[in-house]
Amino acid sequence: MRFTTPVIGPAAGAAVLLIAAAAAGLAGCSSTSSSSSAAGGSSSSAASGSALTVADVAPFSGPDAALGPTYLASCYGATSAINSAGGVLGHQLNCKSVDTRGDPADAVPAVNQMFASTPSLALVIGCTSDEAASVAPIINSHKMAMFCMTGQSEFDSVHFPYFYRLVPPDLEESYAMVAIAQQLGYKRIALAFGNDIGSQTFIQPAIASLAKAGMVLTTNQTLDLKATTFRTEAEAIIQSHPDAIMTEALGAADPTLFSEIKQLNNGKMIPIIGTSAAISPPFFKSAAAAVGATTFTSNFHADNLVVESNGPAFQAFSSALLAQQGKVPGATGNFTTYLSAPGGVHLYDGINLAALAMIMSKSTSPSVYSADIIKIGDGVPGATVCYSFAGCAASLKAGKSIRYEGPGGPTNFDSFHDSTGIFQVDTYSPSGQVNVVGNLTAAELRALSA
């Protein structure tokens, strides 16, 4: 659901135009190989019987290294279920890790190498806010479908034909965090966000939203994700006397900050409001170890997109994902948390949407099947609603029109290929289980939009 349509300022608009121009240059240099995304080439249907690759383009090292395995767990679960149901047009699917290190300078060559070395590439997932602005134009120039986990505002109003997003813009998450603070009765808010691209995009919308809500911004601290201590930032936050801290700083940054706040604040934690990125097994494990599970969970709330927790879509999803426990490289912590993690839910849906679009279009080439992703997700009047790849594929093969509804709920794509839902409020139990404790209405978020 869209709450606002932000306007890109002159500097941001110029940057997007430069990116688009670079992408056009890359597209002009591409050839038309007969294999799917051969080196430098456009995508086309893969050779009969060959395996198709879903590439997870995300950080697997660096401060944001937990993101890659989160998305890989989703890839393992979705592709395993698809393969068990017979695959796609005679093809099995596999997953490939592409480490961006969370840095555009590393992401661009990694993505170029991915295209050069992966002739069976059929779909890209991941592409986080750390690198999406740099790599999405490249992926788009190769006519490769992608489901990205970025909230950057340039994707709200610049159209890339092969870009799809099932998560909200960061500004909407900023409004959601402020709405949580309102619900909890907090009046004074400190900000503590990482210095990475993805975390920094929350700050200005949060500041504007706090002002609109009549709350006091007590301090705004930037956390260097490569630092090993945040004593100065912790002292500044404590001295500003906030009711709560709104934060996203991945890796060890937030848990270290929490620990130092507790040490400097006479053993007391300041309540935390996190983004949906905090709903992940590694984050819970690190935060609980830093301050104690009971202390952390009694002082923590996060926004998250509403996801289904029962019903046929959830049953298919949970069976597929939990079957991968112990098999996903780099996955740590309570594996069941992936059932609520945005990457776990929405990339599972994205992979299913793409695979079903391949069947509907009778092609594994994104330049052919991509247009059917929206048709599969949004459906047409009279379409059969289905909740898993196996059930949907059977209906397609029977000649029926379908509407896929996965654990992320029904889609409603706009002209920029965005489909985002409404927010819920999540907490953790001391064992690391995610609990849904409330919802945020569209009206609440609109009231906080700048």
Coordinates of N, CA and C in Angstrom, one line a residue, residues 74 77-78 80-82 308-324 339 348-349 352 386-392 404-407:
S74 N 15.5 -18.3 2.2 CA 14.2 -18.2 1.4 C 14.4 -18.8 0.1
G77 N 14.4 -22.6 0.5 CA 13.1 -23.1 0.7 C 12.2 -23.1 -0.5
A78 N 12.2 -22.0 -1.2 CA 11.3 -21.9 -2.4 C 11.7 -22.8 -3.5
S80 N 13.5 -25.5 -3.4 CA 13.3 -26.9 -3.0 C 11.9 -27.4 -3.2
A81 N 10.9 -26.5 -2.8 CA 9.5 -26.8 -3.0 C 9.2 -26.9 -4.5
I82 N 9.7 -25.9 -5.3 CA 9.5 -25.9 -6.7 C 10.0 -27.2 -7.4
E308 N 1.3 -13.6 7.0 CA 0.3 -14.6 7.5 C 1.0 -15.5 8.4
S309 N 0.3 -16.0 9.5 CA 0.9 -16.9 10.4 C 0.1 -18.2 10.5
N310 N -0.9 -18.3 9.7 CA -1.6 -19.6 9.6 C -2.3 -19.7 8.2
G311 N -3.0 -20.7 7.9 CA -3.6 -20.9 6.6 C -2.8 -21.6 5.6
P312 N -3.3 -21.9 4.4 CA -2.6 -22.7 3.5 C -1.3 -22.1 2.9
A313 N -1.2 -20.8 2.7 CA 0.0 -20.2 2.3 C 1.1 -20.3 3.3
F314 N 0.7 -20.0 4.5 CA 1.7 -20.1 5.6 C 2.2 -21.6 5.8
Q315 N 1.3 -22.5 5.7 CA 1.6 -23.9 5.9 C 2.6 -24.3 4.8
A316 N 2.4 -24.0 3.6 CA 3.3 -24.3 2.5 C 4.7 -23.7 2.7
F317 N 4.6 -22.4 3.1 CA 5.9 -21.6 3.3 C 6.7 -22.2 4.5
S318 N 6.0 -22.4 5.6 CA 6.8 -22.9 6.8 C 7.3 -24.3 6.5
S319 N 6.6 -25.2 5.8 CA 7.1 -26.5 5.5 C 8.4 -26.4 4.6
A320 N 8.3 -25.5 3.6 CA 9.4 -25.4 2.7 C 10.6 -24.8 3.4
L321 N 10.4 -23.8 4.2 CA 11.5 -23.1 4.8 C 12.2 -23.9 5.9
L322 N 11.3 -24.5 6.8 CA 11.9 -25.2 8.0 C 12.6 -26.5 7.6
A323 N 12.3 -27.0 6.4 CA 13.0 -28.2 5.9 C 14.4 -27.9 5.5
Q324 N 14.8 -26.6 5.5 CA 16.1 -26.2 5.1 C 17.0 -25.9 6.3
L339 N 10.6 -17.2 9.5 CA 9.2 -17.2 9.1 C 8.6 -15.9 9.2
Y348 N 10.6 -15.4 -0.8 CA 9.9 -16.7 -1.1 C 8.8 -16.4 -2.1
D349 N 7.9 -15.4 -1.8 CA 6.8 -15.0 -2.7 C 7.4 -14.6 -4.1
N352 N 8.4 -17.6 -6.1 CA 7.2 -18.3 -6.6 C 6.5 -17.6 -7.8
C386 N -4.7 -19.4 -5.4 CA -3.9 -20.5 -5.0 C -2.7 -20.0 -4.1
Y387 N -2.2 -20.9 -3.3 CA -1.3 -20.5 -2.1 C 0.0 -21.2 -2.1
S388 N 0.4 -21.9 -3.1 CA 1.7 -22.6 -3.2 C 2.1 -22.7 -4.6
F389 N 3.4 -22.9 -4.9 CA 3.8 -23.2 -6.2 C 3.1 -24.4 -6.8
A390 N 3.1 -25.5 -6.0 CA 2.5 -26.7 -6.5 C 1.1 -26.6 -6.9
G391 N 0.3 -26.0 -6.0 CA -1.1 -25.8 -6.3 C -1.4 -24.8 -7.5
C392 N -0.6 -23.8 -7.6 CA -0.8 -22.8 -8.6 C -0.3 -23.4 -10.0
Y404 N -1.8 -15.9 -7.3 CA -1.0 -16.4 -6.2 C -1.1 -15.5 -5.0
E405 N -1.4 -16.1 -3.9 CA -1.3 -15.4 -2.6 C -0.5 -16.2 -1.6
G406 N 0.7 -15.7 -1.4 CA 1.7 -16.3 -0.5 C 1.6 -15.8 0.9
P407 N 2.6 -16.2 1.7 CA 2.6 -15.8 3.1 C 2.7 -14.2 3.3

